[in-house]
Every structure is written in C-alpha cells, then in structure tokens.
Coordinates of C-alpha atoms in Angstrom, one line a residue:
Chain A
M1 CA 79.8 -17.3 -25.1
P2 CA 77.1 -15.4 -26.9
N3 CA 74.5 -17.9 -25.7
F4 CA 75.4 -17.2 -22.1
W5 CA 74.9 -13.4 -22.5
S6 CA 71.7 -13.7 -24.5
R7 CA 70.2 -16.1 -21.9
L8 CA 71.3 -13.6 -19.2
R9 CA 69.7 -10.7 -21.0
G10 CA 66.5 -12.7 -21.4
Q11 CA 66.2 -13.2 -17.7
L12 CA 67.5 -9.8 -16.7
F13 CA 64.6 -9.0 -14.4
F14 CA 65.0 -12.2 -12.5
Q15 CA 68.7 -11.8 -12.3
I16 CA 68.4 -8.3 -10.9
C17 CA 65.9 -9.4 -8.3
A18 CA 68.0 -12.4 -7.3
L19 CA 71.2 -10.4 -7.1
M20 CA 69.6 -7.8 -4.9
G21 CA 68.7 -10.5 -2.5
I22 CA 72.2 -12.1 -2.7
A23 CA 73.8 -8.7 -2.1
F24 CA 71.7 -8.3 1.0
L25 CA 72.8 -11.7 2.2
L26 CA 76.4 -10.9 1.6
V27 CA 76.2 -7.8 3.7
F28 CA 73.9 -8.8 6.5
A29 CA 74.6 -12.5 6.8
Y30 CA 78.0 -13.2 5.4
T31 CA 79.9 -10.2 6.6
P32 CA 79.0 -11.1 10.2
M33 CA 80.1 -14.7 9.5
V34 CA 83.5 -13.4 8.4
G35 CA 83.4 -11.3 11.5
I36 CA 83.5 -14.4 13.6
I37 CA 87.3 -14.4 13.2
I38 CA 87.5 -11.6 15.8
A39 CA 87.0 -14.3 18.3
F40 CA 90.6 -15.2 17.6
K41 CA 91.8 -11.6 17.4
N42 CA 92.2 -8.6 19.5
F43 CA 89.5 -6.5 17.9
K44 CA 89.0 -2.8 18.6
L45 CA 85.8 -1.2 17.5
S46 CA 87.7 1.9 16.1
S47 CA 89.3 -0.3 13.4
G48 CA 85.9 -0.9 11.9
I49 CA 85.0 -3.6 9.4
P50 CA 88.5 -3.8 8.0
G51 CA 89.5 -4.6 11.6
F52 CA 87.9 -8.0 11.1
I53 CA 91.0 -8.6 9.0
T54 CA 93.7 -6.2 10.2
S55 CA 93.6 -6.6 14.0
E56 CA 96.2 -8.8 15.5
W57 CA 95.8 -12.6 16.1
V58 CA 95.6 -13.9 19.6
G59 CA 94.8 -17.5 19.0
F60 CA 92.6 -19.1 21.6
K61 CA 93.2 -16.5 24.2
W62 CA 89.5 -15.6 24.7
F63 CA 88.4 -19.2 24.8
A64 CA 90.9 -19.9 27.5
E65 CA 89.8 -16.8 29.4
F66 CA 86.2 -17.9 29.2
Y67 CA 87.1 -21.4 30.4
N68 CA 88.8 -19.8 33.4
D69 CA 85.9 -17.4 34.0
I70 CA 84.4 -18.1 37.5
Y71 CA 80.9 -18.3 35.9
F72 CA 82.0 -20.7 33.2
W73 CA 80.5 -23.9 34.6
Q74 CA 77.5 -22.2 35.9
I75 CA 76.6 -20.7 32.6
I76 CA 77.3 -23.9 30.7
R77 CA 75.2 -25.8 33.2
N78 CA 72.3 -23.4 33.0
T79 CA 72.4 -23.4 29.2
V80 CA 72.4 -27.2 29.0
V81 CA 69.9 -27.9 31.8
M82 CA 67.4 -25.4 30.6
S83 CA 67.6 -26.7 27.0
L84 CA 67.3 -30.4 28.1
L85 CA 64.4 -29.7 30.5
K86 CA 62.6 -28.0 27.6
L87 CA 63.4 -30.8 25.2
V88 CA 62.1 -33.4 27.6
F89 CA 59.0 -31.6 28.7
T90 CA 58.0 -29.5 25.8
F91 CA 58.7 -31.7 22.9
P92 CA 56.1 -34.5 23.6
I93 CA 53.3 -32.2 24.5
P94 CA 52.3 -30.9 21.1
I95 CA 52.2 -34.5 19.9
L96 CA 49.9 -35.5 22.7
F97 CA 47.7 -32.4 22.1
A98 CA 47.5 -33.1 18.4
L99 CA 46.4 -36.6 19.2
V100 CA 43.8 -35.3 21.5
L101 CA 42.5 -32.7 19.1
N102 CA 42.3 -35.4 16.4
E103 CA 39.9 -37.4 18.5
V104 CA 37.5 -34.5 18.9
R105 CA 34.4 -35.1 16.8
R106 CA 32.8 -31.7 17.0
Q107 CA 34.7 -29.7 14.4
A108 CA 33.6 -26.3 15.7
M109 CA 34.9 -27.1 19.2
K110 CA 38.1 -28.5 17.8
R111 CA 38.7 -25.5 15.7
S112 CA 38.0 -22.9 18.4
V113 CA 40.2 -24.6 21.0
Q114 CA 43.0 -24.9 18.4
T115 CA 42.7 -21.3 17.4
V116 CA 42.9 -20.1 20.9
S117 CA 45.8 -22.5 21.7
Y118 CA 48.2 -20.8 19.3
L119 CA 47.4 -17.2 20.2
P120 CA 50.3 -17.0 22.7
H121 CA 52.7 -17.8 19.9
F122 CA 52.0 -14.4 18.4
I123 CA 52.4 -12.6 21.7
S124 CA 55.9 -11.4 22.5
W125 CA 57.9 -12.8 25.5
I126 CA 57.7 -9.3 26.8
V127 CA 54.0 -9.5 27.2
V128 CA 54.2 -13.1 28.4
S129 CA 56.7 -12.1 31.1
G130 CA 54.5 -9.2 32.0
M131 CA 51.6 -11.6 32.5
I132 CA 53.9 -13.9 34.6
F133 CA 55.0 -11.0 36.8
S134 CA 51.5 -10.0 37.6
F135 CA 50.1 -13.5 37.8
F136 CA 52.7 -14.9 40.1
N137 CA 53.4 -11.7 42.1
E138 CA 54.0 -12.4 45.7
Q139 CA 51.5 -9.9 47.2
T140 CA 49.0 -9.2 44.5
G141 CA 49.2 -12.1 42.1
V142 CA 46.2 -14.3 41.6
V143 CA 48.2 -17.5 42.1
N144 CA 49.5 -16.7 45.5
H145 CA 46.2 -15.3 46.6
F146 CA 44.5 -18.5 45.6
L147 CA 47.1 -20.7 47.2
V148 CA 47.0 -18.8 50.5
S149 CA 43.3 -18.3 50.7
T150 CA 42.5 -22.0 50.0
G151 CA 45.2 -23.1 52.5
L152 CA 47.3 -24.8 49.8
A153 CA 50.2 -22.7 50.9
D154 CA 50.6 -21.2 54.3
K155 CA 52.5 -18.1 53.0
P156 CA 53.0 -16.6 49.5
I157 CA 55.6 -18.3 47.4
S158 CA 58.2 -16.1 45.7
F159 CA 57.9 -17.7 42.3
L160 CA 59.7 -14.8 40.7
S161 CA 62.8 -14.4 42.7
D162 CA 63.4 -17.8 44.4
P163 CA 66.0 -19.5 42.1
A164 CA 64.3 -22.8 42.7
Y165 CA 61.3 -21.7 40.6
F166 CA 63.2 -20.3 37.7
W167 CA 63.6 -23.4 35.6
P168 CA 60.1 -24.8 36.2
M169 CA 58.7 -21.3 35.3
A170 CA 60.8 -21.2 32.1
V171 CA 59.6 -24.6 31.0
L172 CA 56.0 -24.1 31.8
S173 CA 55.8 -20.7 30.1
D174 CA 57.5 -22.2 27.0
I175 CA 54.9 -24.9 26.9
W176 CA 52.1 -22.4 27.4
K177 CA 53.4 -20.1 24.6
E178 CA 54.4 -22.6 21.9
M179 CA 52.4 -25.8 22.4
G180 CA 49.5 -24.8 20.1
W181 CA 51.9 -23.6 17.4
W182 CA 53.8 -26.9 17.1
T183 CA 50.6 -28.8 17.2
I184 CA 49.7 -27.4 13.8
I185 CA 52.5 -29.5 12.2
F186 CA 51.5 -32.7 13.9
L187 CA 47.8 -32.2 13.2
A188 CA 48.6 -31.6 9.5
A189 CA 50.6 -34.8 9.5
I190 CA 47.7 -36.7 11.1
A191 CA 45.4 -35.3 8.5
G192 CA 47.5 -37.0 5.9
V193 CA 46.8 -40.5 7.3
D194 CA 44.8 -42.6 5.0
P195 CA 41.2 -43.0 6.4
A196 CA 41.0 -46.5 4.9
L197 CA 43.6 -47.6 7.5
Y198 CA 41.2 -46.6 10.3
E199 CA 38.2 -48.2 8.6
A200 CA 40.2 -51.4 8.2
A201 CA 41.3 -51.3 11.8
V202 CA 37.7 -50.7 13.0
V203 CA 36.6 -53.8 11.0
D204 CA 39.4 -55.8 12.7
G205 CA 38.0 -54.6 16.1
A206 CA 40.8 -52.2 17.1
S207 CA 39.9 -49.9 20.0
R208 CA 40.4 -46.2 19.8
M209 CA 43.7 -46.4 21.8
Q210 CA 44.9 -49.2 19.5
R211 CA 44.1 -47.1 16.5
I212 CA 46.1 -44.2 17.9
W213 CA 49.0 -46.4 18.9
F214 CA 49.2 -48.6 15.8
I215 CA 48.0 -46.3 13.0
T216 CA 48.3 -42.6 13.9
L217 CA 51.6 -42.6 15.7
P218 CA 53.5 -44.8 13.2
T219 CA 52.3 -42.7 10.3
I220 CA 53.4 -39.4 11.8
K221 CA 56.7 -40.8 12.9
G222 CA 58.5 -39.0 10.1
T223 CA 57.2 -35.6 11.2
I224 CA 57.9 -36.4 14.9
I225 CA 61.5 -37.2 14.0
I226 CA 62.0 -34.1 11.9
V227 CA 60.6 -31.8 14.6
L228 CA 62.8 -33.7 17.1
I229 CA 65.9 -33.0 15.0
L230 CA 65.0 -29.4 14.7
S231 CA 64.5 -29.1 18.5
I232 CA 67.8 -30.8 19.2
G233 CA 69.5 -28.5 16.8
N234 CA 67.9 -25.7 18.7
L235 CA 68.8 -27.2 22.0
F236 CA 71.4 -24.6 23.0
G237 CA 69.3 -21.9 21.4
G238 CA 66.2 -22.7 23.4
G239 CA 63.2 -24.9 23.5
L240 CA 60.5 -24.9 20.9
G241 CA 60.5 -21.2 20.3
G242 CA 64.3 -20.8 20.4
S243 CA 63.5 -18.6 23.3
N244 CA 65.9 -19.4 26.1
F245 CA 67.5 -16.0 25.5
E246 CA 64.3 -13.9 25.9
Q247 CA 63.2 -15.9 28.9
S248 CA 66.5 -15.7 30.7
Y249 CA 66.9 -12.0 29.8
L250 CA 63.4 -11.0 30.8
L251 CA 62.8 -13.3 33.8
G252 CA 66.3 -13.1 35.0
N253 CA 67.2 -10.8 37.9
P254 CA 70.1 -10.4 40.4
V255 CA 68.7 -13.0 42.8
N256 CA 68.1 -15.9 40.3
N257 CA 71.1 -15.0 38.2
G258 CA 72.9 -18.2 39.3
V259 CA 70.3 -20.3 37.4
S260 CA 69.2 -17.9 34.7
E261 CA 72.5 -16.7 33.2
I262 CA 73.0 -18.6 29.9
L263 CA 75.6 -18.3 27.0
Q264 CA 73.4 -15.8 25.1
T265 CA 72.8 -13.4 28.0
Y266 CA 76.4 -13.6 28.9
T267 CA 77.5 -12.8 25.4
L268 CA 75.2 -9.8 25.5
K269 CA 76.6 -8.6 28.8
M270 CA 80.2 -9.0 27.9
G271 CA 79.8 -7.7 24.4
L272 CA 77.3 -4.9 24.3
A273 CA 77.3 -3.9 27.9
Q274 CA 81.0 -4.1 28.5
G275 CA 82.3 -3.6 25.0
R276 CA 84.5 -6.7 25.1
Y277 CA 83.7 -7.6 21.5
S278 CA 86.3 -10.3 20.9
Y279 CA 85.6 -12.1 24.2
A280 CA 81.8 -12.0 23.6
T281 CA 82.3 -13.3 20.0
A282 CA 84.3 -16.2 21.3
I283 CA 81.5 -17.1 23.8
G284 CA 78.9 -16.7 21.0
L285 CA 80.9 -19.0 18.8
I286 CA 81.0 -21.8 21.3
Q287 CA 77.2 -21.6 21.4
S288 CA 76.9 -21.8 17.6
V289 CA 79.4 -24.6 17.2
I290 CA 77.7 -26.8 19.8
S291 CA 74.3 -26.2 18.2
L292 CA 75.7 -27.1 14.8
M293 CA 77.3 -30.3 16.1
L294 CA 74.0 -31.2 17.8
I295 CA 72.0 -30.8 14.7
Y296 CA 74.5 -32.8 12.6
L297 CA 74.6 -35.6 15.2
S298 CA 70.9 -35.9 15.7
N299 CA 70.4 -35.9 11.9
Y300 CA 73.1 -38.6 11.6
F301 CA 71.6 -40.9 14.2
S302 CA 68.1 -40.4 13.0
K303 CA 69.1 -41.3 9.5
R304 CA 71.0 -44.3 10.8
F305 CA 68.2 -45.7 12.9
S306 CA 65.0 -44.5 11.1
G307 CA 66.1 -43.6 7.7
I308 CA 64.7 -40.1 8.1
G309 CA 66.8 -37.0 8.0
L310 CA 66.7 -33.3 7.3
F311 CA 69.7 -33.4 5.0
Chain B
M1 CA 36.1 -41.4 10.4
K2 CA 32.4 -41.4 11.1
A3 CA 31.1 -42.9 14.3
N4 CA 27.9 -44.0 12.6
G5 CA 27.4 -47.7 12.6
I6 CA 30.1 -48.3 15.1
R7 CA 29.0 -49.4 18.5
R8 CA 30.3 -47.1 21.2
T9 CA 32.2 -48.9 23.9
M10 CA 32.9 -48.0 27.4
E11 CA 36.4 -47.1 26.3
D12 CA 35.0 -44.5 23.8
N13 CA 33.1 -42.8 26.5
V14 CA 36.0 -42.6 28.9
I15 CA 38.3 -41.3 26.1
D16 CA 35.7 -38.7 25.2
I17 CA 35.4 -37.5 28.8
V18 CA 39.2 -37.2 29.1
I19 CA 39.5 -35.4 25.7
Y20 CA 36.9 -32.8 26.6
A21 CA 38.4 -32.3 30.0
I22 CA 41.8 -31.7 28.3
L23 CA 40.2 -29.2 25.9
I24 CA 38.6 -27.3 28.7
V25 CA 41.9 -27.2 30.7
V26 CA 43.9 -26.0 27.6
F27 CA 41.2 -23.4 26.8
V28 CA 41.0 -22.0 30.3
M29 CA 44.8 -22.0 30.8
T30 CA 45.4 -20.2 27.6
V31 CA 42.6 -17.6 27.9
Y32 CA 42.6 -16.9 31.6
P33 CA 46.0 -15.0 31.7
F34 CA 44.8 -12.7 29.0
Y35 CA 41.5 -12.2 30.7
Y36 CA 43.2 -11.6 34.0
S37 CA 45.4 -8.9 32.5
L38 CA 42.3 -7.3 31.0
V39 CA 40.5 -7.4 34.4
I40 CA 43.5 -5.8 36.2
S41 CA 43.9 -3.2 33.5
F42 CA 40.3 -2.1 34.2
N43 CA 40.8 -2.0 38.0
H44 CA 41.6 1.0 40.2
G45 CA 45.4 0.7 40.6
I46 CA 45.8 1.1 44.4
D47 CA 42.9 -1.3 44.9
A48 CA 44.5 -3.8 42.6
S49 CA 47.7 -3.8 44.7
R50 CA 45.7 -5.4 47.6
G51 CA 45.4 -8.5 45.4
G52 CA 42.6 -11.0 45.3
I53 CA 41.1 -10.0 42.0
Y54 CA 40.0 -13.0 40.0
F55 CA 37.2 -12.6 37.5
W56 CA 35.9 -9.0 37.6
P57 CA 37.4 -5.6 38.4
R58 CA 36.7 -4.9 42.0
V59 CA 36.8 -1.1 41.6
F60 CA 36.2 -0.4 38.0
S61 CA 38.3 2.4 36.5
L62 CA 39.4 3.7 33.1
D63 CA 42.2 5.7 34.6
N64 CA 44.9 3.2 33.5
Y65 CA 44.0 3.6 29.9
K66 CA 43.6 7.4 30.3
A67 CA 47.1 7.4 31.8
V68 CA 48.5 5.3 28.9
F69 CA 46.9 7.5 26.2
S70 CA 48.0 10.7 27.8
N71 CA 51.6 9.6 28.2
H72 CA 53.6 11.2 25.5
A73 CA 56.5 8.7 25.6
L74 CA 54.1 5.7 25.3
L75 CA 52.1 7.3 22.5
N76 CA 55.3 8.0 20.7
G77 CA 56.3 4.4 21.2
F78 CA 53.1 3.3 19.7
G79 CA 53.6 5.7 16.8
I80 CA 57.1 4.3 16.1
T81 CA 55.8 0.7 16.4
I82 CA 52.9 1.3 14.0
S83 CA 55.2 3.0 11.4
R84 CA 57.8 0.3 11.6
T85 CA 55.2 -2.4 11.3
V86 CA 53.5 -0.9 8.3
I87 CA 56.6 0.2 6.5
G88 CA 58.7 -2.8 7.6
T89 CA 56.1 -5.3 6.6
F90 CA 55.6 -3.6 3.2
A91 CA 59.4 -3.6 2.6
T92 CA 59.7 -7.2 3.6
L93 CA 56.9 -8.3 1.3
L94 CA 58.3 -6.3 -1.6
F95 CA 61.9 -7.3 -1.2
T96 CA 61.5 -10.9 0.0
G97 CA 58.7 -11.4 -2.6
L98 CA 60.9 -10.3 -5.5
F99 CA 63.8 -12.4 -4.3
A100 CA 61.6 -15.5 -3.8
Y101 CA 59.9 -15.0 -7.2
S102 CA 63.3 -14.8 -9.0
L103 CA 64.4 -18.0 -7.2
S104 CA 61.2 -19.8 -8.2
Y105 CA 62.0 -19.2 -11.9
N106 CA 63.3 -22.6 -13.0
K107 CA 65.6 -21.5 -15.7
L108 CA 67.3 -18.9 -13.6
M109 CA 71.0 -19.1 -14.2
F110 CA 73.1 -19.7 -11.0
R111 CA 69.9 -20.7 -9.3
T112 CA 71.5 -23.5 -7.3
T113 CA 74.3 -21.2 -6.2
Y114 CA 71.8 -18.6 -5.0
I115 CA 69.7 -21.1 -3.1
T116 CA 72.8 -22.6 -1.5
L117 CA 73.8 -19.1 -0.3
L118 CA 70.4 -18.7 1.1
I119 CA 70.3 -22.0 3.0
I120 CA 73.7 -21.4 4.5
A121 CA 72.6 -18.0 5.7
M122 CA 69.6 -19.7 7.3
Y123 CA 71.6 -22.2 9.4
F124 CA 74.8 -20.3 10.1
S125 CA 75.1 -16.8 11.6
G126 CA 77.9 -14.7 12.7
G127 CA 76.3 -14.1 16.1
L128 CA 75.4 -11.0 17.8
I129 CA 78.6 -9.1 18.2
P130 CA 79.8 -9.1 14.6
Y131 CA 76.3 -8.2 13.6
F132 CA 76.3 -5.3 16.0
I133 CA 79.6 -4.1 14.7
L134 CA 78.3 -4.3 11.1
L135 CA 75.2 -2.2 12.0
K136 CA 77.4 0.3 13.7
K137 CA 79.8 0.6 10.7
L138 CA 76.9 0.8 8.3
Q139 CA 75.7 3.9 10.3
L140 CA 72.4 2.2 10.7
M141 CA 72.7 2.5 14.5
N142 CA 70.2 4.9 16.1
T143 CA 68.2 5.4 12.9
F144 CA 64.6 4.4 12.1
L145 CA 66.1 2.3 9.2
V146 CA 67.7 -0.1 11.6
Y147 CA 64.1 -1.4 12.2
I148 CA 63.4 -1.8 8.5
I149 CA 66.5 -2.7 6.4
P150 CA 67.9 -5.7 8.3
L151 CA 64.5 -7.4 8.3
M152 CA 63.7 -6.8 4.6
L153 CA 64.9 -10.2 3.6
N154 CA 64.1 -13.3 5.7
A155 CA 65.4 -16.7 4.6
F156 CA 62.5 -18.6 6.1
F157 CA 59.9 -16.3 4.4
T158 CA 61.8 -16.7 1.1
I159 CA 61.5 -20.5 1.3
I160 CA 57.8 -20.3 2.0
M161 CA 57.1 -17.8 -0.8
M162 CA 59.3 -19.7 -3.3
S163 CA 57.5 -22.9 -2.7
F164 CA 54.2 -21.1 -3.2
F165 CA 55.3 -19.4 -6.5
R166 CA 56.6 -22.7 -7.9
E167 CA 53.1 -24.2 -7.7
L168 CA 51.4 -21.4 -9.6
P169 CA 50.0 -22.4 -13.0
H170 CA 52.4 -21.7 -15.8
E171 CA 49.7 -20.8 -18.3
L172 CA 48.8 -17.6 -16.6
K173 CA 52.2 -16.2 -17.0
E174 CA 52.7 -17.5 -20.5
S175 CA 49.6 -15.9 -21.8
A176 CA 50.5 -12.6 -20.3
K177 CA 53.9 -12.9 -21.9
M178 CA 52.2 -13.5 -25.3
D179 CA 50.3 -10.2 -24.8
G180 CA 53.6 -8.5 -24.4
A181 CA 53.7 -7.9 -20.7
S182 CA 57.1 -7.5 -19.1
E183 CA 58.3 -9.9 -16.4
M184 CA 57.9 -7.1 -13.8
R185 CA 54.4 -6.3 -15.0
I186 CA 53.5 -10.0 -14.8
Y187 CA 54.7 -10.2 -11.2
F188 CA 52.9 -7.1 -10.0
S189 CA 49.6 -7.4 -11.9
I190 CA 49.2 -11.2 -12.1
V191 CA 51.4 -13.1 -9.7
I192 CA 50.7 -10.9 -6.6
P193 CA 46.9 -11.0 -6.9
I194 CA 46.7 -14.7 -7.2
S195 CA 49.2 -15.2 -4.4
A196 CA 47.2 -13.4 -1.8
P197 CA 47.3 -16.4 0.6
V198 CA 51.1 -16.5 0.8
F199 CA 51.3 -12.7 1.0
A200 CA 48.8 -12.7 3.8
T201 CA 50.7 -15.3 5.7
I202 CA 54.1 -13.5 5.4
A203 CA 52.4 -10.2 6.2
L204 CA 51.2 -11.7 9.4
F205 CA 54.6 -13.2 10.3
A206 CA 56.5 -10.1 9.4
G207 CA 54.0 -7.8 11.0
V208 CA 54.0 -9.7 14.3
E209 CA 57.8 -9.7 14.3
H210 CA 57.9 -5.9 13.8
W211 CA 55.1 -5.3 16.3
N212 CA 56.7 -7.4 19.0
S213 CA 60.3 -6.4 18.4
W214 CA 62.2 -4.9 21.3
F215 CA 65.8 -6.2 20.9
D216 CA 66.8 -3.8 18.2
A217 CA 65.2 -0.9 20.0
A218 CA 67.1 -1.9 23.2
F219 CA 70.5 -2.3 21.7
F220 CA 70.7 -0.6 18.4
V221 CA 68.9 2.6 19.2
T222 CA 69.7 5.1 22.0
D223 CA 67.4 7.9 20.9
K224 CA 64.4 7.9 23.3
D225 CA 62.1 9.1 20.5
L226 CA 62.8 6.1 18.4
K227 CA 62.0 3.5 21.0
T228 CA 59.3 1.0 20.3
I229 CA 56.3 0.3 22.5
S230 CA 57.5 -3.3 23.2
F231 CA 60.8 -1.9 24.4
M232 CA 59.0 0.5 26.7
L233 CA 56.8 -2.3 28.0
M234 CA 60.0 -4.2 28.7
E235 CA 61.3 -1.3 30.8
L236 CA 58.0 -1.2 32.8
I237 CA 58.3 -5.0 33.3
N238 CA 61.9 -4.8 34.3
K239 CA 60.9 -2.5 37.1
A240 CA 58.4 -5.1 38.2
N241 CA 61.1 -7.7 38.1
L242 CA 63.3 -5.7 40.5
T243 CA 60.3 -5.1 42.8
A244 CA 59.7 -8.8 42.9
V245 CA 63.3 -9.3 44.0
Q246 CA 63.2 -6.6 46.7
G247 CA 60.1 -8.3 47.9
G248 CA 58.3 -7.1 51.0
G249 CA 55.5 -5.0 49.8
G250 CA 57.1 -3.3 46.8
D251 CA 53.8 -2.7 45.2
V252 CA 52.1 -1.5 48.3
E253 CA 55.0 1.0 48.9
R254 CA 54.8 2.1 45.3
A255 CA 51.1 2.5 45.6
A256 CA 51.5 4.6 48.7
T257 CA 53.9 7.0 46.9
Y258 CA 51.3 7.3 44.2
A259 CA 48.5 7.8 46.8
A260 CA 47.1 10.8 45.0
Q261 CA 46.8 8.8 41.8
T262 CA 44.4 6.0 40.8
F263 CA 46.8 3.9 38.9
T264 CA 50.1 2.1 39.7
A265 CA 53.0 0.9 37.6
E266 CA 51.4 -2.5 37.6
T267 CA 48.0 -1.4 36.3
I268 CA 49.6 0.9 33.7
R269 CA 51.7 -2.1 32.6
M270 CA 48.6 -4.2 32.2
A271 CA 46.7 -1.5 30.2
T272 CA 49.8 -1.1 27.9
M273 CA 49.9 -4.9 27.5
I274 CA 46.3 -5.1 26.5
V275 CA 46.7 -2.3 24.0
V276 CA 49.7 -4.1 22.5
I277 CA 47.9 -7.4 22.3
I278 CA 44.6 -6.3 20.8
P279 CA 45.8 -5.7 17.2
I280 CA 47.3 -9.2 17.1
I281 CA 44.1 -10.8 18.5
C282 CA 42.1 -8.9 15.9
V283 CA 44.3 -10.1 13.0
Y284 CA 45.5 -13.6 13.4
P285 CA 42.2 -15.7 13.4
F286 CA 41.4 -14.4 10.0
L287 CA 44.7 -15.5 8.6
Q288 CA 45.0 -18.9 10.2
R289 CA 43.8 -21.0 7.2
Y290 CA 46.8 -19.5 5.3
F291 CA 49.6 -19.9 7.8
V292 CA 48.7 -23.4 8.7
K293 CA 49.9 -24.3 5.2
G294 CA 52.8 -21.9 5.5
I295 CA 54.4 -23.4 8.5
M296 CA 54.1 -26.8 7.1
V297 CA 56.1 -25.8 4.0
G298 CA 58.6 -23.9 6.1
S299 CA 59.2 -26.6 8.7
I300 CA 59.3 -29.6 6.4
K301 CA 61.1 -28.3 3.4
G302 CA 63.2 -25.7 5.2

C-alpha cells in the first residue's frame, strides 16, 4: 500500500508525538491494568513484572479471605456510608450556591465571593486537615474555645478523636473544600440560559423564585444530571473531589479507625505496609468494579428517564 | 437581566437580603480558616497553646517563621517541591501538549484508536498495588524522576488541550506551511503562543498537583533528602492527630518540654502551612478566567 506509507510519512511528526503518548499509556496505564490479574494469583514481588503472568493461579482465594476478614463489613459500611453522605449533602450545595450567585446583581461582589470560594480547591487535603486539627483542637482550637466561653458547650468537644464526629467532619470539610469549584460548572450552564426567556417570564408576571424554578433549573437540568452521574461513578472513590481516601488517611487515627477505615486505606495498609500484594490488589479490584458498575447503572437510568447520558 | 423598569416587590427585597447573607457566610467561612492559620503562625507558640486566639496574635512573634526557615529538612523539602513543580509542570506541558496536538490533527491515521486508548486509560486503572510494583520494577522508586515521569501525561489535561487546539484557526497553520515551516516549527512558534490560555490553565492544574503532592513522596520514596514539603507537613500533622487522640493537654505538655523555646509543633505547622499556601494564593486568581473554560470542557466532554 504505497498510499498508506506516503500518508504516514506525510504526518510523521504527528505520528511520533502520538505514539510517544501511546507508549506512555501502555507502560503506566495498561501494564497496571494487566497487573490486576495478580488478584487471582499468588504474586511474589521478586518475580517482577513477568510475575504478573508466571505466578500461580489461586482463583478467588483472596476475595474469600477478604470476605472473612473481621473488618470486612466495617470497611464496606464506612466506604458506602461516607460516599452516600457526601452524595446527599455535597451534591446539591454547588447548585444552590450557583443559583444564589446568579441572583447577585453587583458583578464585583459576585466575582470576589466566587473567586474566594474556590480557593480551597487548590489547597491540598494536608493543609486542610492541618487547619481542621488546629481549628477544632480540644484545648487550643478556636471552635471549642468559642463553644465553652459562650456557654454553648459545658466542656470542650473532642471533634478530632470521638468517632461520632468523623463522618460529619468529613462531609463538612468536603463541602468547604469543593463547593466553589463545582459551582463553576453550574454557573457556566446558567450563563447559557437565553435571557429572552427571563424577559418573557417577567412580562408574564413571574416572581424571582418562579423564574429560578421554572426557567433556570429546567435549563441546567442536563448539567445537573451529568454532574450527578459523575458523582455517582465516583461514589466509592469519594465525594466531589474523589477524596475519601485522603480524608480517611489524614483524619483517621487509632480511635476513630472503626468509622474511618475504607477500602482504599485498607488496600494501602495491606499492600504497601504489609506487602500482601495479591490480597491488596483483590481489595482494590472490588472497589474499581463497584465504581464502574455504579457509573454504568447511573448512566443507564439517567438515559432511560431523562434522555441524558455521558456515553 | 436588568432590574430597570421592573417594580421591585417585597419578595425581591427578601431574596436580596437572603442572598447577601449567604454571600457573607460563604466568604467568612472560606476566608476565616486561612486567616486563623495566619494569626496562629504569627503568635508566640507557648502562648498559642493556651487557646482563645481569634482575630489577632496575642503575643506577636516571628519565631515560628524563623524556625521554619532555619530548619534544614524543611528548607530541603521546599527545594525539592519547587524543583519538581517547575520541572514537572514543564515536562507535563511539553509531553501532554505534543500528544494533545497530534490527536487534534484531524487526518491523523489511527486517531480513533489512539483516542479510545486514552479514554479507556481515563476510566479504568490497575489500582495502587500493580502501579506500585510497576514503579518498583522500572527502578523509578526512590528517585527524583518518580515525581516527574508518571505525571508527564495526564488524560484529563490531554482532552482539555485537544479540544482547545481543534478550535484554532486553520489558516494560521496553513500559511506557515506555505512558507515552508515544518510541523514541529509550526507547533512551537505559532501554536504555542496563540494557545497561551490553555497552557496557563494546564500549568496551573499541573503545578498545583505537583506542589501539593505527598502520596508519591510518602510511598514511592524513602530517601529523606527527596521528601517534598507537603509530605513533611503531613508528618507534622500526623503528630497532631496522635496528640488529639491522646487528649488531655497534649499541646500543653509539649509546650512545657519546649519551655525554653518560643514555638511549638502547632505554631511551626501553621507557619509551614502558610508558606505552602502563599504561592497558590498568589497564582490562581490571575488564571481563573482561563480555567473556568477549562473545567467546562473537561467535565462535559470528558
């Protein structure tokens, strides 16, 4: 095929660039995907990458072992509950905030509050957890000091170690960190609403709440659904920022372990800390499979009921 | 939507009050934790451990910052983080940019295959353990390169850049080609300059990722001299976490052992945090008009 080769030569530069990227993907993305099979094998680190293939098969041994792990139900519960809590509480807030910002007439004010609101997105969970530790510290933190000195609490509350506070803290800090960032998407969608619709509504005597309810919300429905699908797909990974792992890892401690241990932190513990590579890969695989199923399911149902889907 | 000519109703006024109240609450809730950290970082350490500081340092002191800037490990951590941020961001822009540019070329042979491979890599991953084994076998473990190479290509950035390149006017490239410029030359001397917005956005995203990164430093590197500042901060914070668990005057006890000093682990932590945050605060407002468009493209098309 002379045509084939001459075309290829004509786009040599592009092909080289593309193939460099593909080579990268093969090494750093696809090799680990092949590596998943060690979840069904008895893998030893000494056997190296060929060990992905050569080590002996053990079937579902590691999955069964995880199921019988005394922490199994606790970890599954924590993973599911934390994700659901975040979905329920953190998903609607950026939408509400976008609606609020959209009603602000003074552009300068709108812009400055918005700019400030997504600053936390750029700050790492490390810094955020550092702030949490100093803010909510039992002795020195400003929150407890305030609560005690105003008589709202008769003694300091152990926000950081009492397991009862872990989930609320995780949800609230996630909202604090990512709310402004997700608002960008909804605000951009709102900006796409045809102003003529509002004018017509005003002429018809629609109140402001009615305009929000009957014009703004329906027109951004598509965006809302897409973000919802993305969040559901991320459900097991973590709320808006996909950050259950960092929160659980950084805010987790021996006392709140019973509520903070999730699939990802357990994978890390079993794999990197204890060197049980096959076992940890099996646990990680459960996580990815559930996430994948969730994104497919939510996409399927959203297509079915609203005609909107990611793929 | 102009308010002119529309009679303001009672409802309008109520909504406005609610809206401005919400804006103030959001503003204060976002800014105050930063401000509080700043205040504590400028307070005398042992005094801070008495608690009750709200808006202003009670005993002003620069000792926390002096301690941070005279600590060799922390300074080294900053050095590593600055190098990886500069080199890593540059490497990502170069590599991801070229990849995205080639994929944006409509007549590229096997383009669909390449893009499919990219999208699959975006949604599926092998998970942590196989990735860890790979890095180990590639001998990247415990080298500076483990901070740079794995982040050189990012699927999400590729999609954003590709969408941007596809919208560029064809004529510019065509006329340069007529003048005999090579494709590489066209990319570096024409495409890059007119694509400043997307490069700025990706530079911010990649830069922030590098700046904040601690996971690779924690698990892929054991050499103390290669640890990043975020990792060191995490260690400082982990100690605080344990103190919180032990309860009962942990900070006071710690303060007592440091009685001769004017700073505590807590105030050092706050000063380090402030130093880590400042570069980000300085950069992101200037780039916001670019990345607003960027995340739209990424979230909707991706």
